[in-house]
Each structure stands twice: as structure tokens, then as C-alpha cells.
PDB file of C-alpha atoms in Angstrom:
ATOM      1  CA  MET A  12      -8.107 -11.308  39.236  1.00  0.00           C
ATOM      2  CA  LYS A  13      -4.671  -9.827  38.926  1.00  0.00           C
ATOM      3  CA  LEU A  14      -3.031 -10.123  35.541  1.00  0.00           C
ATOM      4  CA  THR A  15       0.542  -9.179  34.723  1.00  0.00           C
ATOM      5  CA  LEU A  16       0.104  -9.682  30.976  1.00  0.00           C
ATOM      6  CA  PRO A  17       3.402 -11.565  30.509  1.00  0.00           C
ATOM      7  CA  LEU A  18       3.021 -11.508  26.735  1.00  0.00           C
ATOM      8  CA  GLN A  19       3.750  -7.812  26.593  1.00  0.00           C
ATOM      9  CA  GLY A  20       6.953  -7.422  24.605  1.00  0.00           C
ATOM     10  CA  TYR A  21       6.720 -10.934  23.131  1.00  0.00           C
ATOM     11  CA  PHE A  22       3.282 -11.545  21.664  1.00  0.00           C
ATOM     12  CA  GLU A  23       1.601  -8.244  22.431  1.00  0.00           C
ATOM     13  CA  LEU A  24      -2.165  -8.099  22.303  1.00  0.00           C
ATOM     14  CA  LEU A  25      -3.598  -6.309  19.314  1.00  0.00           C
ATOM     15  CA  ARG A  26      -4.775  -2.796  20.065  1.00  0.00           C
ATOM     16  CA  HIS A  27      -8.241  -1.787  18.912  1.00  0.00           C
ATOM     17  CA  GLN A  28     -10.681   0.951  19.771  1.00  0.00           C
ATOM     18  CA  PRO A  29     -13.217   0.100  22.498  1.00  0.00           C
ATOM     19  CA  GLY A  30     -16.374  -1.462  21.100  1.00  0.00           C
ATOM     20  CA  GLU A  31     -14.727  -2.858  17.952  1.00  0.00           C
ATOM     21  CA  LYS A  32     -15.195  -6.594  17.468  1.00  0.00           C
ATOM     22  CA  LYS A  33     -11.659  -7.299  16.306  1.00  0.00           C
ATOM     23  CA  TYR A  34     -10.714  -9.930  18.872  1.00  0.00           C
ATOM     24  CA  VAL A  35     -12.055 -13.495  18.825  1.00  0.00           C
ATOM     25  CA  CYS A  36     -12.985 -16.002  21.494  1.00  0.00           C
ATOM     26  CA  ILE A  37     -10.317 -18.699  21.466  1.00  0.00           C
ATOM     27  CA  ASN A  38     -12.907 -21.366  22.329  1.00  0.00           C
ATOM     28  CA  CYS A  39     -15.592 -20.848  19.666  1.00  0.00           C
ATOM     29  CA  GLY A  40     -13.902 -18.383  17.311  1.00  0.00           C
ATOM     30  CA  ARG A  41     -16.648 -15.751  17.501  1.00  0.00           C
ATOM     31  CA  PRO A  42     -15.734 -12.022  17.504  1.00  0.00           C
ATOM     32  CA  VAL A  43     -15.701 -10.266  20.880  1.00  0.00           C
ATOM     33  CA  THR A  44     -15.415  -6.609  21.766  1.00  0.00           C
ATOM     34  CA  GLY A  45     -12.557  -7.132  24.206  1.00  0.00           C
ATOM     35  CA  LEU A  46     -10.553  -9.667  26.150  1.00  0.00           C
ATOM     36  CA  TYR A  47     -10.400  -8.075  29.589  1.00  0.00           C
ATOM     37  CA  ARG A  48     -11.891  -5.285  31.639  1.00  0.00           C
ATOM     38  CA  GLN A  49      -9.673  -3.013  33.695  1.00  0.00           C
ATOM     39  CA  ILE A  50     -11.038  -2.713  37.222  1.00  0.00           C
ATOM     40  CA  SER A  51      -8.176  -0.645  38.607  1.00  0.00           C
ATOM     41  CA  SER A  52      -4.636   0.281  37.624  1.00  0.00           C
ATOM     42  CA  THR A  53      -3.343  -3.138  38.732  1.00  0.00           C
ATOM     43  CA  VAL A  54      -6.396  -5.406  38.469  1.00  0.00           C
ATOM     44  CA  LEU A  55      -7.878  -6.774  35.249  1.00  0.00           C
ATOM     45  CA  LYS A  56     -10.735  -9.222  34.713  1.00  0.00           C
ATOM     46  CA  ILE A  57     -11.026 -11.537  31.717  1.00  0.00           C
ATOM     47  CA  ILE A  58     -14.273 -11.041  29.804  1.00  0.00           C
ATOM     48  CA  ASP A  59     -16.474 -14.073  29.114  1.00  0.00           C
ATOM     49  CA  CYS A  60     -17.641 -14.805  25.569  1.00  0.00           C
ATOM     50  CA  GLU A  61     -21.335 -14.052  25.075  1.00  0.00           C
ATOM     51  CA  LYS A  62     -21.808 -17.173  22.936  1.00  0.00           C
ATOM     52  CA  CYS A  63     -19.964 -19.995  24.734  1.00  0.00           C
ATOM     53  CA  LYS A  64     -19.860 -18.333  28.200  1.00  0.00           C
ATOM     54  CA  ASN A  65     -16.164 -19.246  28.601  1.00  0.00           C
ATOM     55  CA  PRO A  66     -13.278 -16.808  29.175  1.00  0.00           C
ATOM     56  CA  ALA A  67     -12.654 -15.119  25.815  1.00  0.00           C
ATOM     57  CA  ASP A  68      -8.876 -15.586  25.986  1.00  0.00           C
ATOM     58  CA  LYS A  69      -7.358 -17.315  28.995  1.00  0.00           C
ATOM     59  CA  TYR A  70      -3.864 -17.069  27.526  1.00  0.00           C
ATOM     60  CA  ILE A  71      -3.486 -13.385  28.359  1.00  0.00           C
ATOM     61  CA  GLU A  72      -2.619 -14.489  31.906  1.00  0.00           C
ATOM     62  CA  PHE A  73      -0.411 -17.429  30.880  1.00  0.00           C
ATOM     63  CA  GLU A  74       3.352 -17.467  30.537  1.00  0.00           C
ATOM     64  CA  VAL A  75       4.771 -17.761  27.033  1.00  0.00           C
ATOM     65  CA  LEU A  76       6.171 -21.225  27.765  1.00  0.00           C
ATOM     66  CA  ILE A  77       2.670 -22.578  28.490  1.00  0.00           C
ATOM     67  CA  ILE A  78       1.385 -21.123  25.213  1.00  0.00           C
ATOM     68  CA  LEU A  79       4.264 -22.695  23.272  1.00  0.00           C
ATOM     69  CA  ILE A  80       3.542 -26.075  24.861  1.00  0.00           C
ATOM     70  CA  ASP A  81      -0.096 -25.822  23.792  1.00  0.00           C
ATOM     71  CA  LEU A  82       1.057 -24.898  20.278  1.00  0.00           C
ATOM     72  CA  ILE A  83       3.207 -28.028  20.177  1.00  0.00           C
ATOM     73  CA  LEU A  84       0.154 -30.023  21.305  1.00  0.00           C
ATOM     74  CA  LEU A  85      -1.811 -28.556  18.365  1.00  0.00           C
ATOM     75  CA  SER A  86      -4.336 -26.716  20.528  1.00  0.00           C
ATOM     76  CA  LYS A  87      -6.904 -24.760  18.524  1.00  0.00           C
ATOM     77  CA  PRO A  88      -7.363 -22.133  21.287  1.00  0.00           C
ATOM     78  CA  ALA A  89      -3.592 -21.525  21.288  1.00  0.00           C
ATOM     79  CA  TYR A  90      -3.619 -21.069  17.511  1.00  0.00           C
ATOM     80  CA  ARG A  91      -6.511 -18.614  17.739  1.00  0.00           C
ATOM     81  CA  HIS A  92      -4.715 -16.639  20.442  1.00  0.00           C
ATOM     82  CA  ILE A  93      -1.545 -16.251  18.369  1.00  0.00           C
ATOM     83  CA  LEU A  94      -3.242 -15.630  15.024  1.00  0.00           C
ATOM     84  CA  TYR A  95      -6.194 -13.458  16.045  1.00  0.00           C
ATOM     85  CA  ASN A  96      -5.482 -11.799  19.383  1.00  0.00           C
ATOM     86  CA  SER A  97      -1.713 -11.307  19.286  1.00  0.00           C
ATOM     87  CA  ASP A  98       0.421  -8.901  17.322  1.00  0.00           C
ATOM     88  CA  CYS A  99       2.812 -11.315  15.553  1.00  0.00           C
ATOM     89  CA  LYS A 100       4.854  -8.754  13.650  1.00  0.00           C
ATOM     90  CA  ASN A 101       7.952 -10.961  13.570  1.00  0.00           C
ATOM     91  CA  LEU A 102       6.258 -14.127  12.335  1.00  0.00           C
ATOM     92  CA  TRP A 103       7.719 -13.571   8.862  1.00  0.00           C
ATOM     93  CA  LYS A 104      11.214 -13.731  10.375  1.00  0.00           C
ATOM     94  CA  ILE A 105      10.434 -17.217  11.692  1.00  0.00           C
ATOM     95  CA  GLY A 106       9.407 -18.211   8.168  1.00  0.00           C
ATOM     96  CA  CYS A 107      12.720 -16.951   6.762  1.00  0.00           C
ATOM     97  CA  ILE A 108      14.700 -18.855   9.410  1.00  0.00           C
ATOM     98  CA  LEU A 109      12.805 -22.071   8.653  1.00  0.00           C
ATOM     99  CA  ILE A 110      13.437 -21.745   4.906  1.00  0.00           C
ATOM    100  CA  LEU A 111      17.158 -21.245   5.547  1.00  0.00           C
ATOM    101  CA  LEU A 112      17.155 -24.233   7.913  1.00  0.00           C
ATOM    102  CA  GLU A 113      15.592 -26.531   5.311  1.00  0.00           C
ATOM    103  CA  ALA A 114      17.882 -25.141   2.618  1.00  0.00           C
ATOM    104  CA  TYR A 115      20.905 -25.935   4.774  1.00  0.00           C
ATOM    105  CA  CYS A 116      19.661 -29.494   5.291  1.00  0.00           C
ATOM    106  CA  PHE A 117      19.353 -29.971   1.542  1.00  0.00           C
ATOM    107  CA  TRP A 118      22.710 -28.315   0.930  1.00  0.00           C
ATOM    108  CA  THR A 119      24.431 -30.733   3.305  1.00  0.00           C
ATOM    109  CA  ASP A 120      22.576 -33.726   1.782  1.00  0.00           C
ATOM    110  CA  ALA A 121      20.788 -34.368   5.082  1.00  0.00           C
ATOM    111  CA  PHE A 122      17.607 -35.209   3.130  1.00  0.00           C
ATOM    112  CA  ARG A 123      19.237 -37.663   0.767  1.00  0.00           C
ATOM    113  CA  GLY A 124      17.543 -40.575   2.570  1.00  0.00           C
ATOM    114  CA  ILE A 125      14.080 -39.714   1.192  1.00  0.00           C
ATOM    115  CA  THR A 126      14.865 -37.762  -1.980  1.00  0.00           C
ATOM    116  CA  SER A 127      17.283 -37.851  -4.871  1.00  0.00           C
ATOM    117  CA  ILE A 128      17.383 -34.062  -5.070  1.00  0.00           C
ATOM    118  CA  SER A 129      20.682 -32.500  -4.040  1.00  0.00           C
ATOM    119  CA  TYR A 130      22.200 -29.070  -4.594  1.00  0.00           C
ATOM    120  CA  ARG A 131      25.533 -29.897  -2.995  1.00  0.00           C
ATOM    121  CA  SER A 132      28.423 -29.359  -5.385  1.00  0.00           C
ATOM    122  CA  HIS A 133      31.063 -32.094  -5.213  1.00  0.00           C
ATOM    123  CA  VAL A 134      33.648 -29.847  -6.851  1.00  0.00           C
ATOM    124  CA  ASN A 135      36.202 -28.450  -4.413  1.00  0.00           C
ATOM    125  CA  ASP A 136      35.323 -24.889  -5.239  1.00  0.00           C
ATOM    126  CA  PRO A 137      33.922 -22.709  -2.410  1.00  0.00           C
ATOM    127  CA  PHE A 138      32.007 -20.523  -4.857  1.00  0.00           C
ATOM    128  CA  LEU A 139      30.228 -23.490  -6.447  1.00  0.00           C
ATOM    129  CA  SER A 140      29.460 -24.891  -3.001  1.00  0.00           C
ATOM    130  CA  GLU A 141      27.925 -21.580  -1.931  1.00  0.00           C
ATOM    131  CA  LYS A 142      25.924 -21.493  -5.156  1.00  0.00           C
ATOM    132  CA  GLY A 143      24.339 -24.814  -4.180  1.00  0.00           C
ATOM    133  CA  PHE A 144      23.097 -23.300  -0.917  1.00  0.00           C
ATOM    134  CA  TYR A 145      21.482 -20.398  -2.761  1.00  0.00           C
ATOM    135  CA  LEU A 146      19.788 -22.788  -5.185  1.00  0.00           C
ATOM    136  CA  SER A 147      18.434 -24.895  -2.323  1.00  0.00           C
ATOM    137  CA  THR A 148      17.082 -21.693  -0.753  1.00  0.00           C
ATOM    138  CA  VAL A 149      15.285 -20.844  -3.989  1.00  0.00           C
ATOM    139  CA  HIS A 150      13.943 -24.416  -3.992  1.00  0.00           C
ATOM    140  CA  PHE A 151      12.235 -23.960  -0.626  1.00  0.00           C
ATOM    141  CA  VAL A 152      11.022 -20.420  -1.311  1.00  0.00           C
ATOM    142  CA  VAL A 153       9.285 -21.704  -4.441  1.00  0.00           C
ATOM    143  CA  GLY A 154       7.967 -24.703  -2.482  1.00  0.00           C
ATOM    144  CA  PHE A 155       6.490 -22.464   0.216  1.00  0.00           C
ATOM    145  CA  CYS A 156       4.819 -20.195  -2.347  1.00  0.00           C
ATOM    146  CA  LEU A 157       3.385 -23.188  -4.223  1.00  0.00           C
ATOM    147  CA  LEU A 158       2.022 -24.755  -1.034  1.00  0.00           C
ATOM    148  CA  TYR A 159       0.416 -21.500   0.100  1.00  0.00           C
ATOM    149  CA  GLY A 160      -1.020 -20.787  -3.348  1.00  0.00           C
ATOM    150  CA  PHE A 161      -2.520 -24.249  -3.838  1.00  0.00           C
ATOM    151  CA  ILE A 162      -4.030 -24.321  -0.337  1.00  0.00           C
ATOM    152  CA  TYR A 163      -5.695 -20.992  -1.056  1.00  0.00           C
ATOM    153  CA  LEU A 164      -6.974 -22.103  -4.477  1.00  0.00           C
ATOM    154  CA  PHE A 165      -8.272 -25.471  -3.248  1.00  0.00           C
ATOM    155  CA  THR A 166      -9.945 -23.782  -0.290  1.00  0.00           C
ATOM    156  CA  ARG A 167     -11.817 -21.421  -2.592  1.00  0.00           C
ATOM    157  CA  ALA A 168     -12.769 -24.319  -4.879  1.00  0.00           C
ATOM    158  CA  LEU A 169     -13.782 -26.910  -2.267  1.00  0.00           C
ATOM    159  CA  HIS A 170     -14.910 -24.683   0.594  1.00  0.00           C
ATOM    160  CA  ARG A 171     -16.825 -21.832  -0.997  1.00  0.00           C
ATOM    161  CA  THR A 172     -18.068 -20.595   2.376  1.00  0.00           C
ATOM    162  CA  ALA A 173     -14.535 -19.708   3.531  1.00  0.00           C
ATOM    163  CA  PRO A 174     -14.744 -16.156   4.932  1.00  0.00           C
ATOM    164  CA  SER A 175     -13.192 -13.300   2.962  1.00  0.00           C
ATOM    165  CA  LEU A 176     -12.564 -11.624   6.316  1.00  0.00           C
ATOM    166  CA  THR A 177     -11.586 -13.560   9.421  1.00  0.00           C
ATOM    167  CA  GLY A 178     -13.006 -13.058  12.899  1.00  0.00           C
ATOM    168  CA  ASN A 179     -10.658 -10.186  13.742  1.00  0.00           C
ATOM    169  CA  GLY A 180     -11.322  -8.285  10.518  1.00  0.00           C
ATOM    170  CA  LYS A 181      -8.139  -9.280   8.649  1.00  0.00           C
ATOM    171  CA  SER A 182      -8.264 -10.633   5.118  1.00  0.00           C
ATOM    172  CA  TYR A 183      -8.374 -14.397   4.650  1.00  0.00           C
ATOM    173  CA  PRO A 184      -5.219 -14.591   2.440  1.00  0.00           C
ATOM    174  CA  HIS A 185      -3.276 -12.619   5.054  1.00  0.00           C
ATOM    175  CA  MET A 186      -4.320 -14.913   7.904  1.00  0.00           C
ATOM    176  CA  LEU A 187      -3.744 -18.042   5.817  1.00  0.00           C
ATOM    177  CA  LEU A 188      -0.190 -16.901   5.137  1.00  0.00           C
ATOM    178  CA  HIS A 189       0.387 -16.435   8.868  1.00  0.00           C
ATOM    179  CA  GLY A 190      -1.147 -19.835   9.492  1.00  0.00           C
ATOM    180  CA  VAL A 191       1.154 -21.641   7.046  1.00  0.00           C
ATOM    181  CA  ILE A 192       4.184 -20.008   8.683  1.00  0.00           C
ATOM    182  CA  LEU A 193       2.947 -20.892  12.167  1.00  0.00           C
ATOM    183  CA  ALA A 194       2.371 -24.511  11.146  1.00  0.00           C
ATOM    184  CA  SER A 195       5.950 -24.663   9.879  1.00  0.00           C
ATOM    185  CA  ILE A 196       7.397 -24.079  13.357  1.00  0.00           C
ATOM    186  CA  GLY A 197       7.514 -27.853  13.850  1.00  0.00           C
ATOM    187  CA  LYS A 198      10.275 -27.935  11.240  1.00  0.00           C
ATOM    188  CA  PHE A 199      12.680 -26.724  13.903  1.00  0.00           C
ATOM    189  CA  LEU A 200      12.787 -30.442  14.752  1.00  0.00           C
ATOM    190  CA  PHE A 201      15.083 -30.787  11.730  1.00  0.00           C
ATOM    191  CA  ILE A 202      17.883 -29.326  13.875  1.00  0.00           C
ATOM    192  CA  PRO A 203      18.776 -32.702  15.489  1.00  0.00           C
ATOM    193  CA  ILE A 204      19.378 -34.044  11.969  1.00  0.00           C
ATOM    194  CA  ILE A 205      22.052 -31.421  11.445  1.00  0.00           C
ATOM    195  CA  ILE A 206      23.642 -32.041  14.843  1.00  0.00           C
ATOM    196  CA  TRP A 207      23.700 -35.859  14.830  1.00  0.00           C
ATOM    197  CA  ARG A 208      23.764 -36.523  11.092  1.00  0.00           C
ATOM    198  CA  GLU A 209      27.214 -38.172  11.183  1.00  0.00           C
ATOM    199  CA  ASN A 210      26.121 -40.577  13.942  1.00  0.00           C
ATOM    200  CA  SER A 211      22.806 -41.617  12.380  1.00  0.00           C
ATOM    201  CA  THR A 212      21.920 -44.134   9.703  1.00  0.00           C
ATOM    202  CA  GLU A 213      20.104 -43.054   6.582  1.00  0.00           C
ATOM    203  CA  THR A 214      17.105 -45.138   7.643  1.00  0.00           C
ATOM    204  CA  GLY A 215      16.944 -43.418  11.024  1.00  0.00           C
ATOM    205  CA  MET A 216      17.253 -39.978   9.408  1.00  0.00           C
ATOM    206  CA  ALA A 217      14.535 -40.830   6.887  1.00  0.00           C
ATOM    207  CA  ILE A 218      12.174 -41.874   9.695  1.00  0.00           C
ATOM    208  CA  HIS A 219      12.958 -38.652  11.573  1.00  0.00           C
ATOM    209  CA  ILE A 220      12.253 -36.520   8.491  1.00  0.00           C
ATOM    210  CA  VAL A 221       8.988 -38.325   7.734  1.00  0.00           C
ATOM    211  CA  LEU A 222       7.778 -37.869  11.325  1.00  0.00           C
ATOM    212  CA  VAL A 223       8.560 -34.136  11.209  1.00  0.00           C
ATOM    213  CA  LEU A 224       6.744 -33.748   7.886  1.00  0.00           C
ATOM    214  CA  VAL A 225       3.722 -35.677   9.205  1.00  0.00           C
ATOM    215  CA  TYR A 226       3.635 -33.376  12.233  1.00  0.00           C
ATOM    216  CA  PHE A 227       3.817 -30.371   9.883  1.00  0.00           C
ATOM    217  CA  VAL A 228       0.878 -31.665   7.837  1.00  0.00           C
ATOM    218  CA  ILE A 229      -1.227 -32.288  10.952  1.00  0.00           C
ATOM    219  CA  SER A 230      -0.403 -28.780  12.226  1.00  0.00           C
ATOM    220  CA  LEU A 231      -1.367 -27.287   8.875  1.00  0.00           C
ATOM    221  CA  VAL A 232      -4.670 -29.183   8.848  1.00  0.00           C
ATOM    222  CA  GLN A 233      -5.460 -27.930  12.351  1.00  0.00           C
ATOM    223  CA  ILE A 234      -4.625 -24.319  11.536  1.00  0.00           C
ATOM    224  CA  HIS A 235      -6.480 -24.442   8.214  1.00  0.00           C
ATOM    225  CA  SER A 236      -9.556 -25.700  10.068  1.00  0.00           C
ATOM    226  CA  VAL A 237      -9.281 -22.750  12.461  1.00  0.00           C
ATOM    227  CA  ILE A 238      -8.814 -20.064   9.812  1.00  0.00           C
ATOM    228  CA  SER A 239     -11.225 -21.434   7.201  1.00  0.00           C
ATOM    229  CA  GLU A 240     -13.893 -22.413   9.749  1.00  0.00           C
ATOM    230  CA  CYS A 241     -14.421 -25.839   8.203  1.00  0.00           C
ATOM    231  CA  ALA A 242     -14.325 -29.445   9.387  1.00  0.00           C
ATOM    232  CA  ARG A 243     -10.991 -31.200   9.858  1.00  0.00           C
ATOM    233  CA  THR A 244     -11.858 -33.769   7.184  1.00  0.00           C
ATOM    234  CA  ARG A 245     -12.276 -31.077   4.548  1.00  0.00           C
ATOM    235  CA  SER A 246      -9.136 -29.292   5.736  1.00  0.00           C
ATOM    236  CA  CYS A 247      -7.255 -32.589   5.533  1.00  0.00           C
ATOM    237  CA  LEU A 248      -8.431 -33.112   1.945  1.00  0.00           C
ATOM    238  CA  ILE A 249      -7.425 -29.582   0.913  1.00  0.00           C
ATOM    239  CA  VAL A 250      -3.988 -29.755   2.542  1.00  0.00           C
ATOM    240  CA  ILE A 251      -3.141 -33.197   1.138  1.00  0.00           C
ATOM    241  CA  LEU A 252      -4.220 -32.161  -2.368  1.00  0.00           C
ATOM    242  CA  ALA A 253      -2.084 -29.026  -2.075  1.00  0.00           C
ATOM    243  CA  PHE A 254       0.923 -31.119  -0.994  1.00  0.00           C
ATOM    244  CA  ILE A 255       0.522 -33.541  -3.913  1.00  0.00           C
ATOM    245  CA  VAL A 256       0.222 -30.808  -6.550  1.00  0.00           C
ATOM    246  CA  LYS A 257       3.034 -28.827  -4.939  1.00  0.00           C
ATOM    247  CA  ALA A 258       5.319 -31.890  -5.007  1.00  0.00           C
ATOM    248  CA  TYR A 259       4.580 -32.378  -8.716  1.00  0.00           C
ATOM    249  CA  PHE A 260       5.420 -28.806  -9.691  1.00  0.00           C
ATOM    250  CA  LEU A 261       8.363 -28.575  -7.303  1.00  0.00           C
ATOM    251  CA  THR A 262       9.941 -31.679  -8.836  1.00  0.00           C
ATOM    252  CA  ARG A 263       9.934 -29.950 -12.200  1.00  0.00           C
ATOM    253  CA  VAL A 264      11.362 -26.771 -10.691  1.00  0.00           C
ATOM    254  CA  SER A 265      14.069 -28.827  -8.955  1.00  0.00           C
ATOM    255  CA  GLY A 266      15.069 -30.358 -12.274  1.00  0.00           C
ATOM    256  CA  LEU A 267      15.610 -26.885 -13.704  1.00  0.00           C
ATOM    257  CA  LEU A 268      17.599 -25.735 -10.675  1.00  0.00           C
ATOM    258  CA  GLN A 269      19.858 -28.791 -10.717  1.00  0.00           C
ATOM    259  CA  GLU A 270      21.022 -27.813 -14.184  1.00  0.00           C
ATOM    260  CA  PHE A 271      22.748 -24.829 -12.572  1.00  0.00           C
ATOM    261  CA  VAL A 272      24.746 -26.950 -10.089  1.00  0.00           C
TER     262      VAL A 272
END
């Protein structure tokens, strides 16, 4: 089988020494020694997993667009490929962009349909207006940290068998952080709110926001199930509890921040 490895330069495969079990099978999640065997300088063959007998990682021969579509469809194999077998060095940049996107939505009152929180200054002073954007950014940075922290704590409390090291040898907190960022990619669907906000009703915008948040929660449950190696029901319980507690603490933080507007 000829493989061109189209992910090179985008999501490059992790590089490990031969014989190290640092990759995982995207089907069953078990560690494997490698993903492909090089037959010649131009021909590679995907290695089958010893446990499930399926190709260890079929995505190494897929175009990036196909992988992104599977991510949108909440495919566990696609999540495992990105988190365990790919070198996602720039994933933190995506997280920063998403925080700025949400902060901009709050700053422009795009979320006013489902919340009373607003950091938009109504004083015609450009410096005060810019201050509101910075405060909304702090709001979402704190919210992200609270969500990540509570998911980690509830996982340790309710799922004591969560691995300290994941299938590819990385620490569990490190992979959970990557997972929360990856689940947040669905928040790019907030962009239409910014574009068509003036031509939409508050009810329509509220429905749009709720649907995006529901998609984010489902993505987070799916990724948590992959990383923590637990059932979806338990992952759902942990994620929902983390969201509830995060909302409680974030409301108090928001009250403090609004005093500076």
C-alpha cells in the first residue's frame, strides 16, 4: 500500500524509538509499537493491532479534511489519532483563539439572550470599551481553568481507576488539557453569531448558542471517555457536575469583574 502521509506538516506523527509502545490503536485504545512498516522508500504498510486485529491507525493515509469531518462527527478513533498519535504542538494556539472569540462575543453583548452578564461599557470612551474586552477575556480564561480543574478533580473522585499515564506514555493531566481544548473546537460555530447578529432575533441567537454549548458538552463527554477509559455515562456525570460547579464559581467571579466596568 502506498502512503503519502498527507498529515506531514499539519498533524505530524509523533516520533518514537522503534519498539517503544508510545502509539495507540485508534480502535481499542491499546498501546502499539508502531503504526506502519516501511517496505521500501516509497511504500509503507499499516500495522494491524495485535488485540483487535484492525489497522492501528487508518488516518495516516487520510487527508486532513476527512479527519476534520470525523472530528465534527465525534468519532472516537479520530480523537485518539489527534490526541495520541499526532504531534499537536499548536493546539494551545487554538485554545487561545477560542477564548478570544468567546470574549469578543461577550464584549459585543452577543450572549445577552441567555445571560445577564455583560462587560460592554456604554460610556463613549474607547479606553473603557477596550477594558471591557480585557475583562471578558479574563472571564473566559478563569472559566476554562475552572472547567478543566473540576473535571480533573471529579474524575479522580468518581473514577479512581483513571490512568496516571495514558496509552502513549503522557501524563493524564496533560492529555486531559489537550482534550478539553480539542472539544472546544465546536465553539467556532459562534462565528455566525458575530456575522449575522444584527439580522437575528434574540430568541434565534439564544437557540444557536444553546445548540453550540450542547455540542461542546457532548464533545467533551466523548473525549473524556477516550482519555479516562471509562463509560460514557460516567463521563457524562463528571462533565455535567464540572459544568454546574464551574457555573456557580464563575458567576461569583463575574460579579467581581463587573465592578471594574
